Short mmCIF file of C-alpha atoms and ligand atoms in Angstrom, two decimals:
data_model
loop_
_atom_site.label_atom_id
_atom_site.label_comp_id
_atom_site.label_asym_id
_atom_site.label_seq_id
_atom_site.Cartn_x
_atom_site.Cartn_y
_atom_site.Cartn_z
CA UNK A 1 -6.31 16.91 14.92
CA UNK A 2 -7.95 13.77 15.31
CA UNK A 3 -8.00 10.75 12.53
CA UNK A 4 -7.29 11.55 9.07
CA UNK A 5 -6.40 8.75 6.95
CA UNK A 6 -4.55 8.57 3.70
CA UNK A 7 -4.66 5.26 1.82
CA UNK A 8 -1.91 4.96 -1.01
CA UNK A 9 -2.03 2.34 -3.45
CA UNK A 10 -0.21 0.74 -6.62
CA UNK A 11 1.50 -2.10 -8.44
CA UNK A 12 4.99 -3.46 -7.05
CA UNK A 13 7.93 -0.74 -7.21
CA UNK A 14 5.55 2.44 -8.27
CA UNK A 15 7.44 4.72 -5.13
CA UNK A 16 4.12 3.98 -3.13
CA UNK A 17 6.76 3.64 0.37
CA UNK A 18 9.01 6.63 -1.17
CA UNK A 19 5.89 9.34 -1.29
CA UNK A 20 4.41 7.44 1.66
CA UNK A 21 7.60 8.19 3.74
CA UNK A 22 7.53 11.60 2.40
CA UNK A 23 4.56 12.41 2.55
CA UNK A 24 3.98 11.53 6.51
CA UNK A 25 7.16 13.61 7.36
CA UNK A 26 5.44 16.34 5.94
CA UNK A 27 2.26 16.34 7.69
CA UNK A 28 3.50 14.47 10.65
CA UNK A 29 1.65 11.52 10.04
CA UNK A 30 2.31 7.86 11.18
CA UNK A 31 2.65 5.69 8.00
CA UNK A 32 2.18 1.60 7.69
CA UNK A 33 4.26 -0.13 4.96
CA UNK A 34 1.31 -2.87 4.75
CA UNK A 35 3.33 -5.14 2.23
CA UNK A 36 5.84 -5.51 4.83
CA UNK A 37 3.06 -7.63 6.66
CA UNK A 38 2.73 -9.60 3.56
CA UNK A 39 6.58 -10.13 3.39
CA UNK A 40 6.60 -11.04 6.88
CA UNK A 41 4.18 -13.70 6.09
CA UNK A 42 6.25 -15.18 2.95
CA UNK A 43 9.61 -15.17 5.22
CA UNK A 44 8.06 -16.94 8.06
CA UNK A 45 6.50 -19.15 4.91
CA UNK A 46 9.85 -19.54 3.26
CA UNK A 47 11.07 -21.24 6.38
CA UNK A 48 8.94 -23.27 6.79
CA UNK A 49 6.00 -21.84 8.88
CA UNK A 50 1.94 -22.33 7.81
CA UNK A 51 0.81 -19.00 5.89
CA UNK A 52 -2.21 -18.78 8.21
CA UNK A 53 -1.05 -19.21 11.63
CA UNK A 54 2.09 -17.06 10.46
CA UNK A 55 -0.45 -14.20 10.13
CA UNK A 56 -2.52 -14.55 12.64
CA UNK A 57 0.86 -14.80 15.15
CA UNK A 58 2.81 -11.75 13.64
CA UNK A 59 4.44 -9.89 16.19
CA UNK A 60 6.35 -6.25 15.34
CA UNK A 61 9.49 -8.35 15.59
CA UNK A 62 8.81 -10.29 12.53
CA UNK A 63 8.95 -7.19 10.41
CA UNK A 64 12.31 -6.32 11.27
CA UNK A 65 15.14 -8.11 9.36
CA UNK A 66 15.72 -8.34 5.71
CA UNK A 67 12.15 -8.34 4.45
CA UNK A 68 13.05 -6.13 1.28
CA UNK A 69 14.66 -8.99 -1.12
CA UNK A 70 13.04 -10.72 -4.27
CA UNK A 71 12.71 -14.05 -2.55
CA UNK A 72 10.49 -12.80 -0.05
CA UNK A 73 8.43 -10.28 -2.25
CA UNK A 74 7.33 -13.37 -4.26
CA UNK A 75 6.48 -15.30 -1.28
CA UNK A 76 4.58 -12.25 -0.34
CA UNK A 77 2.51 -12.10 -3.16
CA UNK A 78 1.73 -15.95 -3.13
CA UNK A 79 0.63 -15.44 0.77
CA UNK A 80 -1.27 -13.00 -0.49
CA UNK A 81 -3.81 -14.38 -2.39
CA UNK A 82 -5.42 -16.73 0.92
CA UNK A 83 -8.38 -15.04 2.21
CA UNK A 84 -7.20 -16.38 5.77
CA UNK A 85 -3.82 -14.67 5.95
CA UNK A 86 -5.66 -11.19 4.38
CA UNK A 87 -8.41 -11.40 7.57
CA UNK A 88 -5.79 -12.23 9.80
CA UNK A 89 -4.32 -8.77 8.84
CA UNK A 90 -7.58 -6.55 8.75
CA UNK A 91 -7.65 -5.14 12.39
CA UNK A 92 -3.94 -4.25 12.74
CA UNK A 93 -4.08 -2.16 9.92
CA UNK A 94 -7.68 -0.88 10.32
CA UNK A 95 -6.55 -0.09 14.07
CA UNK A 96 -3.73 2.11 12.62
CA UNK A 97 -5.44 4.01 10.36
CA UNK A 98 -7.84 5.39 13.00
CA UNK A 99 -5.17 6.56 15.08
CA UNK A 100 -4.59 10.11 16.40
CA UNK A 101 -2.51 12.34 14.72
CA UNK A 102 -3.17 11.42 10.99
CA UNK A 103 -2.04 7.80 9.34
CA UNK A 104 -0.53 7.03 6.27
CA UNK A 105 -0.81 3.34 4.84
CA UNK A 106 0.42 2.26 1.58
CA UNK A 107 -0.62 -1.25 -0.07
CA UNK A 108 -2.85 -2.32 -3.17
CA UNK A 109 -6.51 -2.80 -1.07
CA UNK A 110 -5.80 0.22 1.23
CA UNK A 111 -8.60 2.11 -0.49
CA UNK A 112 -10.71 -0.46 -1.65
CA UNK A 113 -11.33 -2.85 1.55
CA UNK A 114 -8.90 -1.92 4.31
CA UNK A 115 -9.94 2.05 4.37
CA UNK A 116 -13.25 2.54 1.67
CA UNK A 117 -13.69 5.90 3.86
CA UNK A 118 -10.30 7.18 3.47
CA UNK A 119 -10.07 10.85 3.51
CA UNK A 120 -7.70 10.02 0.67
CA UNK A 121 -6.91 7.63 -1.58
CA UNK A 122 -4.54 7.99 -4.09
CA UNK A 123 -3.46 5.35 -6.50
CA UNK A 124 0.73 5.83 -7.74
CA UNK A 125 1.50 3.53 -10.99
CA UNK A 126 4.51 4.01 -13.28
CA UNK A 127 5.25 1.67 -16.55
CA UNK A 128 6.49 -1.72 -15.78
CA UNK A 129 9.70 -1.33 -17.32
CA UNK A 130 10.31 1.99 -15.20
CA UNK A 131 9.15 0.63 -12.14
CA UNK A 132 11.65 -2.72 -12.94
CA UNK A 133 14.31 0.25 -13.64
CA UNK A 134 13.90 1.53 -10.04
CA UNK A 135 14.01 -1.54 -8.62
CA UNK A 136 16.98 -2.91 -10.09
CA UNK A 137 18.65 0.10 -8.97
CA UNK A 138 17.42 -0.47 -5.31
CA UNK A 139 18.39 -4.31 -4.61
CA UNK A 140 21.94 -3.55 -6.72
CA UNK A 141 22.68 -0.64 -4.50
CA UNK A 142 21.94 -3.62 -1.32
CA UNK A 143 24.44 -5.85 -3.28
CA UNK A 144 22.03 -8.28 -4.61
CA UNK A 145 23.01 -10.35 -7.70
CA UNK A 146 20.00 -9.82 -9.95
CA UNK A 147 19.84 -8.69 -13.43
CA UNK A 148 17.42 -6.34 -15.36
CA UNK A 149 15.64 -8.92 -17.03
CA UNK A 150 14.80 -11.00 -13.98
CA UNK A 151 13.55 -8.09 -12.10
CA UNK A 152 10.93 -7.01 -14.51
CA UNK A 153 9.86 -10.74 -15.28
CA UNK A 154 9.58 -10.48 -10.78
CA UNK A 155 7.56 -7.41 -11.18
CA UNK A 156 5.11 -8.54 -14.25
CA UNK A 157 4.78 -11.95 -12.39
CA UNK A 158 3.81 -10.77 -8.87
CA UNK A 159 1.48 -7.39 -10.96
CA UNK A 160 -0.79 -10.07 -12.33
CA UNK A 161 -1.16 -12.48 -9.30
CA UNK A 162 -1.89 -9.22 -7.38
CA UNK A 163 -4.55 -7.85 -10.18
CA UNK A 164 -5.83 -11.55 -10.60
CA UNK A 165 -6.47 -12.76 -7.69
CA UNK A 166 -10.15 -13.01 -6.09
CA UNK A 167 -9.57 -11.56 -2.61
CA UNK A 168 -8.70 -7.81 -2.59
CA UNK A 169 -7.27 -7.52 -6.08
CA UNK A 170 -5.10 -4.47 -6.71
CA UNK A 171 -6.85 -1.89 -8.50
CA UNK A 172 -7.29 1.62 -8.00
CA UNK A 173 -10.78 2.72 -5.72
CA UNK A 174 -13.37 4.22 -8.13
CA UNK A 175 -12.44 7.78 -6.04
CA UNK A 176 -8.71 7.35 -5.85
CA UNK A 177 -6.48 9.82 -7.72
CA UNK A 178 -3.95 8.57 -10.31
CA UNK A 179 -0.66 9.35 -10.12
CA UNK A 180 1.59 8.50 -13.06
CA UNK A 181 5.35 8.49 -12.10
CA UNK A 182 6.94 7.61 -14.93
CA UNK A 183 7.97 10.55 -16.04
CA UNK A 184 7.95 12.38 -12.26
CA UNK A 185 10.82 12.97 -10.08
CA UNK A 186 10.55 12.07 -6.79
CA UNK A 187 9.73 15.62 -5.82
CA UNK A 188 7.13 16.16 -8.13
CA UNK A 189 5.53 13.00 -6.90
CA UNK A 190 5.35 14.12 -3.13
CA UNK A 191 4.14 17.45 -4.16
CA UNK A 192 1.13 16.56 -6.48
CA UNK A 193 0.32 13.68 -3.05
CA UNK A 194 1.14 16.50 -0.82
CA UNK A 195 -1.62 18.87 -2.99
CA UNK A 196 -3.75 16.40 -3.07
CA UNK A 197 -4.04 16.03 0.99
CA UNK A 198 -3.99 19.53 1.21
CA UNK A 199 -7.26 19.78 -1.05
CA UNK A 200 -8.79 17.73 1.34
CA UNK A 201 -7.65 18.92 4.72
O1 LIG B 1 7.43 -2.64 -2.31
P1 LIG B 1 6.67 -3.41 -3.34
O2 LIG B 1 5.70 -2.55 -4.08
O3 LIG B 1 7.55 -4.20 -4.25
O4 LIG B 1 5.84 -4.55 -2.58
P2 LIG B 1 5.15 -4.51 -1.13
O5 LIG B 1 4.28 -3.31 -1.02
O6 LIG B 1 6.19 -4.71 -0.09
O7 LIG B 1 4.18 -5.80 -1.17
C1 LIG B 1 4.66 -7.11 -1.31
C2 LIG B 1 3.48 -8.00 -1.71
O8 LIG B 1 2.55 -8.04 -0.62
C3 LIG B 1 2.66 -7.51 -2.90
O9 LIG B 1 3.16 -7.99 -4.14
C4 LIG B 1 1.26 -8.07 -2.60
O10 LIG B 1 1.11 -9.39 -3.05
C5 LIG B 1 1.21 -8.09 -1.09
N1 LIG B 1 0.42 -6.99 -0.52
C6 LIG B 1 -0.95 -7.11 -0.52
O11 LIG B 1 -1.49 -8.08 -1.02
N2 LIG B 1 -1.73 -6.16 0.07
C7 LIG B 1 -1.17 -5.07 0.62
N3 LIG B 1 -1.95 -4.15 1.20
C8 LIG B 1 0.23 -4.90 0.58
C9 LIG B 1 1.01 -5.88 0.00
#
């Protein structure tokens, strides 16, 4: 098989990495976790580093380490919003879409600007509070000291710089598919993605 590209997108904590993961197991796809760019960009930020030249220097290296933490999500989503640090990212991400085999990539402008001609696009969403819920669960299980309340005032905050901002806003491609996980277990979220690729294969 040659390129086939799947572009998942959603709002912070929707299990966009879980199905993503999942999902390019199953079909032996490569997948791209493209908000670990971001957060790669708001840790080198956080210590100090320019946003721009962070991006346009990022090696592989940089996205190893602890990139998964609230801290650095925030800083993410305030990197996020300059136009530079988004171009910086474009042909990295573009460049591993097209690749043999079948790609994966899960983000919020996947299907919108970084892959309009993906040969699917779906869009995963939950509530905010379940979305919080799952997140919660996920930095207390890594020993971090946060509470409920802070992690879905984290969530709301970095939802509406995402959906507000001018350059690649998050928000579902007129042709992407919805999927609503608030009530879904895991499994029944890779399965109606998995369908969904299969309709299109
Ligand atoms: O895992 P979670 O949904 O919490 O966030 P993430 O996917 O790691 O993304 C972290 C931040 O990077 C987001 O809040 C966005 O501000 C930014 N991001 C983006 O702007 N565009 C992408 N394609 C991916 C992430």
């Amino acid at each position: 098989m040659t390129r086939f590209t799947v572009a998942i997108d959603g709002p912070a904590a929707a299990g966009k990495g879980t199905i993503s993961k999942a999902v390019a197991a199953h079909f032996g796809f490569a997948h791209l976790d493209t908000g670990l760019l971001y957060r790669a960009v708001g840790a080198k930020t956080l210590a100090g580093a320019d946003p721009i030249a962070a991006a346009r220097s990022l090696t592989p290296a940089d996205m190893q380490g602890n990139l998964r933490t609230p801290d650095v999500a925030q800083a993410a989503s305030k990197v996020a919003v300059i136009a530079e640090v988004r171009a910086a990212l474009v042909d990295f991400q573009r460049n591993f879409a097209a690749r043999d085999g079948g790609a994966v990539l899960d983000g919020r402008d996947i299907g919108t600007v970084i892959c309009p001609d993906a040969d699917v696009k779906l869009f995963v969403t939950a509530s905010a509070e379940v979305r919080a819920e799952r997140r919660f669960l996920e930095l207390s299980a890594k020993d971090h000291e946060v509470s409920r309340g802070q992690v879905l005032a984290d969530v709301i905050a970095r939802d509406k710089r995402d959906s507000e901002r001018e350059e690649a806003p998050l928000k579902p491609a007129v042709d992407a598919v919805i999927i609503d996980t608030s009530d879904l277990s895991i499994e029944d979220a890779v399965a109606q993605a998995i369908a969904r690729i299969n309709a299109a294969r």
